[in-house]
Amino acid sequence: MIEVKNISKNFDDIKAIDQVTAHIDEGHVFGLIGTNGAGKSTFLRMVSGVLKPDGGEIVIDGEPVFDNPKIKSEIFYISDDQFFFQTGNALDMMKLYKSVYPNFDTEKFKSLMEKFGLETGRKVSTFSKGMKKQLSVILGICAGTKYLLCDETFDGLDPVMRQAVKALFVKEIDERGLTPIIASHNLRELEDICEYVGLLHKGGILLEKDIDDMKLNIHKIQCVVKTEEMLNKIKEGLDIVTIDNRGSLYTITVRGKREDAENFMEELDPTFYELLPLSLEEIFISETEVKGYDVKALLF
Amino acid sequence: MTSKRCFSSMMKENMRHQIWLVVLSILGNTLSMPALYLLTVGGQEVFDNRYALAAHEVSGFATTQFMIPAGVIALMGCLMVAVSGFQYLHSRKKEDLYESLPIRRRDLFLVNWLNGFLIWFVPFVCNLFVMYFMAFARYSRMKKNYFAYEIYKRAVNDVEWLTGPQFFCKTMLTGLALVLAFLVVYNLVILAMTLTGNPINTLAVAGTIGVGVIGFVGLFNVMIQLYLETWMGEVPYGKIAILSPLANLYRLAVFQAHSAPTALYVRVLLENLLVAVLLFAAAYLCYLKRPTEMAGQGLKSKYMRYPIQILVTVCAIMAGWILMTAVVESFGNEEFAAIWAILGGLLAGAFVFGVLDIIFQLDFKAFFKHKLLMLCTVAAGLLFCIGMATDLFGYDSYLPDKNNIAEMSLFSNDHSSYERYWATNPELKELLDREAGIKDQDMIYALLQKAVAPVDYSELYAYPEERICVKVTLKSGRSYYRTYEVVSSPELQAVLDTIQYRDLAYKIKDREKETFVSATISRNDASTKITNKDVLYAISEAYNRDLREKTIGELETGIALGRITFTSMSDDAFITHRFYITEGMVNTVQTLRENGYEDMVTPYTTQKVEKVFLSMRDVYDLKDPDVDMFERMESYFGVDLKNGEYMTNYGKEGIKSMYRSGELPPVVYQLDTDEYASDGWFVEITDEKDVQEILNLTSCIYNYDMASPWTAELYLSMKNGETYLLPSYELLPEKYLVSFLAEYFVRYGK
């Protein structure tokens, strides 16, 4: 288990991570989502032992991670811009990792390279961005570590490869309890693979939940109200996160159980109402808006 | 996987990626040692059976000279392996990879360090031994051939042959020096890399650590030499060099090249080893503590940045000051030198400070980022320079109240008649502490009061001066050393007249006599070398007797007959003792005559000298119409010609007339002599009375501590046809200057 306790990291005057606490259980896919500059990469670099936190501590399986080879041998970090030897090929990279990761599986490496259609003898510098990402994932999987930290790894993969990698993750989770931690700003990528999600925003963690729980406790209501008074009752009676309208059609994001919201609306009897589930992206936008992050201003 | 196995597999893996460096190292070391040996001395034929000469060349290359090519390879090699091995510290991508690997930072450092070292070291050692065996085999063969010739057996003592162990030790000692050179620079570069995040910052930090302190001390010393007249002491560069690794390395190279005594050389070797170890330890600790996020950044640590910035800026201010002063003074604008010096220091300081900020911040807009600190540093630096130049801190005029002084000791200056070349280079203060100085407190204090009092420089030409050293111990327990140039005065004369001072300043000491090597007597027309120890001893005894029997003033009277230089050499010192032989030194002259050096101590007389020629030296550019010859000659020779006897009494036309009629000595334009062919204007003196007057004037003793009253180039044309050039003087008697002026008036119608 990865336990992150009140970690902070500053780069000069910039607070990259501020008092973040999180728990990541084994055997699940943990998604780390956040806006640009939220601190996702810094978080992963600290968890992988690359960076030392200015404050707080990161404990993995009961031991601190920084400069601890025993723990680091259970972690493989794929950075957002992975380094490969300038003139080296995939085998050279494999040899490097094999020399330091005791459980590195050479046979599996060769087999996966073949399955993914990557040539082991070709210079990595001639690989496309997506091919390099694939190679990184293969190396990470074959390193045989318990934790696989992926920073924007799905960015650059085509949909087919994305599904293949996801399938690979699922297989590894099933077979040996791999715990992938995937950082991304692309919520759709994480939605169908992550079980748990941590939402980083401006260096702090906004929420850390089971995705299913998140989806169960936040809902979108589209409705047309009969009177202004009815709208006021909705505002008073529901735990509203955001409210928006286009003409007489209101879109309201509310917290709470689905049944409670449904009963409330049934009782109120508006002209029209419909209860819709939120996508992870909508949850993310809602949560960040609540914290004062103007997503729309950024997007439009 | 055990840590040990992981380390070795990482070593192997790391080495695999630096294979190109291994190839370069093998190539470079092979070319610089065995190949270069074969190309230069190893493959040469021995002509005319000159085995000793050929063997000397072989041993010279194989024991010492290979240091230069192999040293170049070592220095290039350590830079390349350091940069190659630790370049990931300057790249975020690479840092992410290496720092995420399950290997301790300590091990990662050692893997890279060790691989870098081995990449150079293994090919170096292999090639060193290959070269050694080739050279020693050839050397032994030549030695055998040499002794095979009967004729050489007689000369065996004239040729110094190395034994096998000697040859081996010398080669290995040079090899060891190169290993240390490699380690020092290698560790220095790695330390700089661990402290910084990009190459230009590495360069700045490595340079500052490498030569920063010695550079500062050197510039500080120049300022002291320029401005502190009473400063006494030598900068202990040898001791300070240890704080500047590259300077210490330079010492090692110099000692190696000049075959310094073994003990001293070993000490420098050990010092460099210590420096290499300290640099390694510093690099190692900095590496362990290094924040990974430094990659790609400038120099973030304020504990490094500000000291470097301040140190280098102060150095730049001093350098700017000194440079500008030298440039302005070389153009003769001495009155504006101070303003230019301030401007030079200001610009150099501000520029360097700003540029360092740009480098450290990696931002071109950061020139004025630390305006206040820049202002304070530059102001402090300039204040220091101005203070030095104007004696603002009262250093030269410092003299404590007599009641506060516990004891004073007066010594001769080290350079009164000695020149010491100390291999171990002890400080002058240490030397003085070994000697017993004059202790007459009243006499010394009176002299010091005279020494620190303002001097009327217009009187200086007329009076000789003496340079003395003083150690003052205050009642508080603090003591200080100073050196003073004291103008001629009753206070100085009182000191000079004491036998004690003569013993201190001029006597040839017993320890010198014991280690006499030779003495050389020289005068303008000849020189001779004395090596007989008995004669040397007799002359020195006679000279010491003269010192006992006469005052300095009495010894300085009469004609200077020549100059004698005694040379003494002991294990730790090389001393020369030089003085002029005057007619007043009766015992010395008598002893020299008795020992067959009559010719060397016989003065010139009109019986021997036919003519004397006086030149204007570098003032004879009379053809320049823009030059005011009055001003030029007056300022150069320090006389008042316009109001002098000739101009006042005879006027310009009168002078012309006298010149034409021969009442003034004639001027010639070219002087072709056997030895000194020269162009220029010369006054020709033929009248016997005038010649004698000139010869008498030359008899003033001239010692570089005692300004002589007049100078010009002076040629003697002897009756036997020979000509001699006498040393320079600084003033021509007025009538000879007027001769030049008259010629100038006549020739150019002025």
mmCIF file of C-alpha atoms in Angstrom, chain A residues 9-12 41 45 48-51 54 66-69 72-73 75 77 79-83 85 91-93 95-102, chain B residues 1 5-7 9-10 13-14 16-17 91-107 288-293 295 297 300:
data_model
loop_
_atom_site.group_PDB
_atom_site.id
_atom_site.type_symbol
_atom_site.label_atom_id
_atom_site.label_comp_id
_atom_site.label_asym_id
_atom_site.label_seq_id
_atom_site.Cartn_x
_atom_site.Cartn_y
_atom_site.Cartn_z
ATOM 1 C CA LYS A 9 7.011 20.211 -2.726
ATOM 2 C CA ASN A 10 8.080 23.685 -3.751
ATOM 3 C CA PHE A 11 10.066 24.701 -6.800
ATOM 4 C CA ASP A 12 11.519 28.055 -5.807
ATOM 5 C CA SER A 41 3.978 14.594 -12.416
ATOM 6 C CA ARG A 45 8.097 11.659 -9.226
ATOM 7 C CA SER A 48 8.719 6.863 -7.445
ATOM 8 C CA GLY A 49 11.565 8.236 -5.312
ATOM 9 C CA VAL A 50 12.906 10.599 -7.946
ATOM 10 C CA LEU A 51 12.093 13.687 -5.902
ATOM 11 C CA ASP A 54 10.067 19.081 1.211
ATOM 12 C CA PHE A 66 13.379 7.920 -1.230
ATOM 13 C CA ASP A 67 16.799 6.337 -1.822
ATOM 14 C CA ASN A 68 15.440 2.962 -0.753
ATOM 15 C CA PRO A 69 16.353 0.364 -3.389
ATOM 16 C CA LYS A 72 12.110 1.099 -5.452
ATOM 17 C CA SER A 73 12.622 -2.357 -6.855
ATOM 18 C CA ILE A 75 8.169 0.497 -8.449
ATOM 19 C CA TYR A 77 8.131 4.827 -13.188
ATOM 20 C CA SER A 79 7.691 9.508 -17.056
ATOM 21 C CA ASP A 80 5.706 11.676 -19.461
ATOM 22 C CA ASP A 81 8.862 11.988 -21.602
ATOM 23 C CA GLN A 82 10.783 8.793 -21.016
ATOM 24 C CA PHE A 83 14.531 8.798 -21.694
ATOM 25 C CA PHE A 85 19.669 5.984 -25.000
ATOM 26 C CA LEU A 91 17.280 -4.495 -26.082
ATOM 27 C CA ASP A 92 19.728 -1.971 -24.670
ATOM 28 C CA MET A 93 16.971 -0.511 -22.558
ATOM 29 C CA LYS A 95 19.470 -4.787 -20.436
ATOM 30 C CA LEU A 96 19.615 -1.652 -18.331
ATOM 31 C CA TYR A 97 16.403 -2.456 -16.493
ATOM 32 C CA LYS A 98 17.270 -6.115 -16.240
ATOM 33 C CA SER A 99 20.496 -5.178 -14.482
ATOM 34 C CA VAL A 100 18.611 -3.456 -11.670
ATOM 35 C CA TYR A 101 15.144 -5.024 -11.494
ATOM 36 C CA PRO A 102 15.564 -8.518 -10.018
ATOM 37 C CA MET B 1 19.378 -9.495 -6.254
ATOM 38 C CA ARG B 5 25.489 -7.997 -7.776
ATOM 39 C CA CYS B 6 23.327 -5.069 -8.664
ATOM 40 C CA PHE B 7 26.369 -2.791 -8.367
ATOM 41 C CA SER B 9 25.778 -5.403 -13.225
ATOM 42 C CA MET B 10 25.143 -1.656 -13.190
ATOM 43 C CA GLU B 13 25.824 -1.775 -18.079
ATOM 44 C CA ASN B 14 27.161 1.716 -17.534
ATOM 45 C CA ARG B 16 28.708 -0.650 -22.119
ATOM 46 C CA HIS B 17 27.176 2.728 -22.863
ATOM 47 C CA SER B 91 18.806 16.574 -17.800
ATOM 48 C CA ARG B 92 15.411 16.049 -16.232
ATOM 49 C CA LYS B 93 14.598 13.150 -18.531
ATOM 50 C CA LYS B 94 17.767 11.314 -17.583
ATOM 51 C CA GLU B 95 17.388 12.154 -13.913
ATOM 52 C CA ASP B 96 13.879 10.663 -13.973
ATOM 53 C CA LEU B 97 15.286 7.460 -15.364
ATOM 54 C CA TYR B 98 18.356 7.069 -13.157
ATOM 55 C CA GLU B 99 16.824 8.322 -9.937
ATOM 56 C CA SER B 100 13.834 6.029 -10.291
ATOM 57 C CA LEU B 101 15.995 2.932 -10.643
ATOM 58 C CA PRO B 102 16.251 0.726 -7.559
ATOM 59 C CA ILE B 103 19.818 1.614 -6.803
ATOM 60 C CA ARG B 104 21.102 3.729 -3.976
ATOM 61 C CA ARG B 105 22.284 7.204 -4.802
ATOM 62 C CA ARG B 106 25.580 6.285 -3.200
ATOM 63 C CA ASP B 107 25.963 3.288 -5.503
ATOM 64 C CA LEU B 288 23.829 12.598 -1.949
ATOM 65 C CA LYS B 289 22.198 15.850 -0.877
ATOM 66 C CA ARG B 290 21.536 17.109 -4.376
ATOM 67 C CA PRO B 291 17.877 17.898 -5.087
ATOM 68 C CA THR B 292 16.902 16.083 -8.279
ATOM 69 C CA GLU B 293 14.909 19.066 -9.500
ATOM 70 C CA ALA B 295 18.559 19.315 -13.428
ATOM 71 C CA GLN B 297 18.492 24.759 -13.663
ATOM 72 C CA LYS B 300 20.208 27.539 -6.999
#
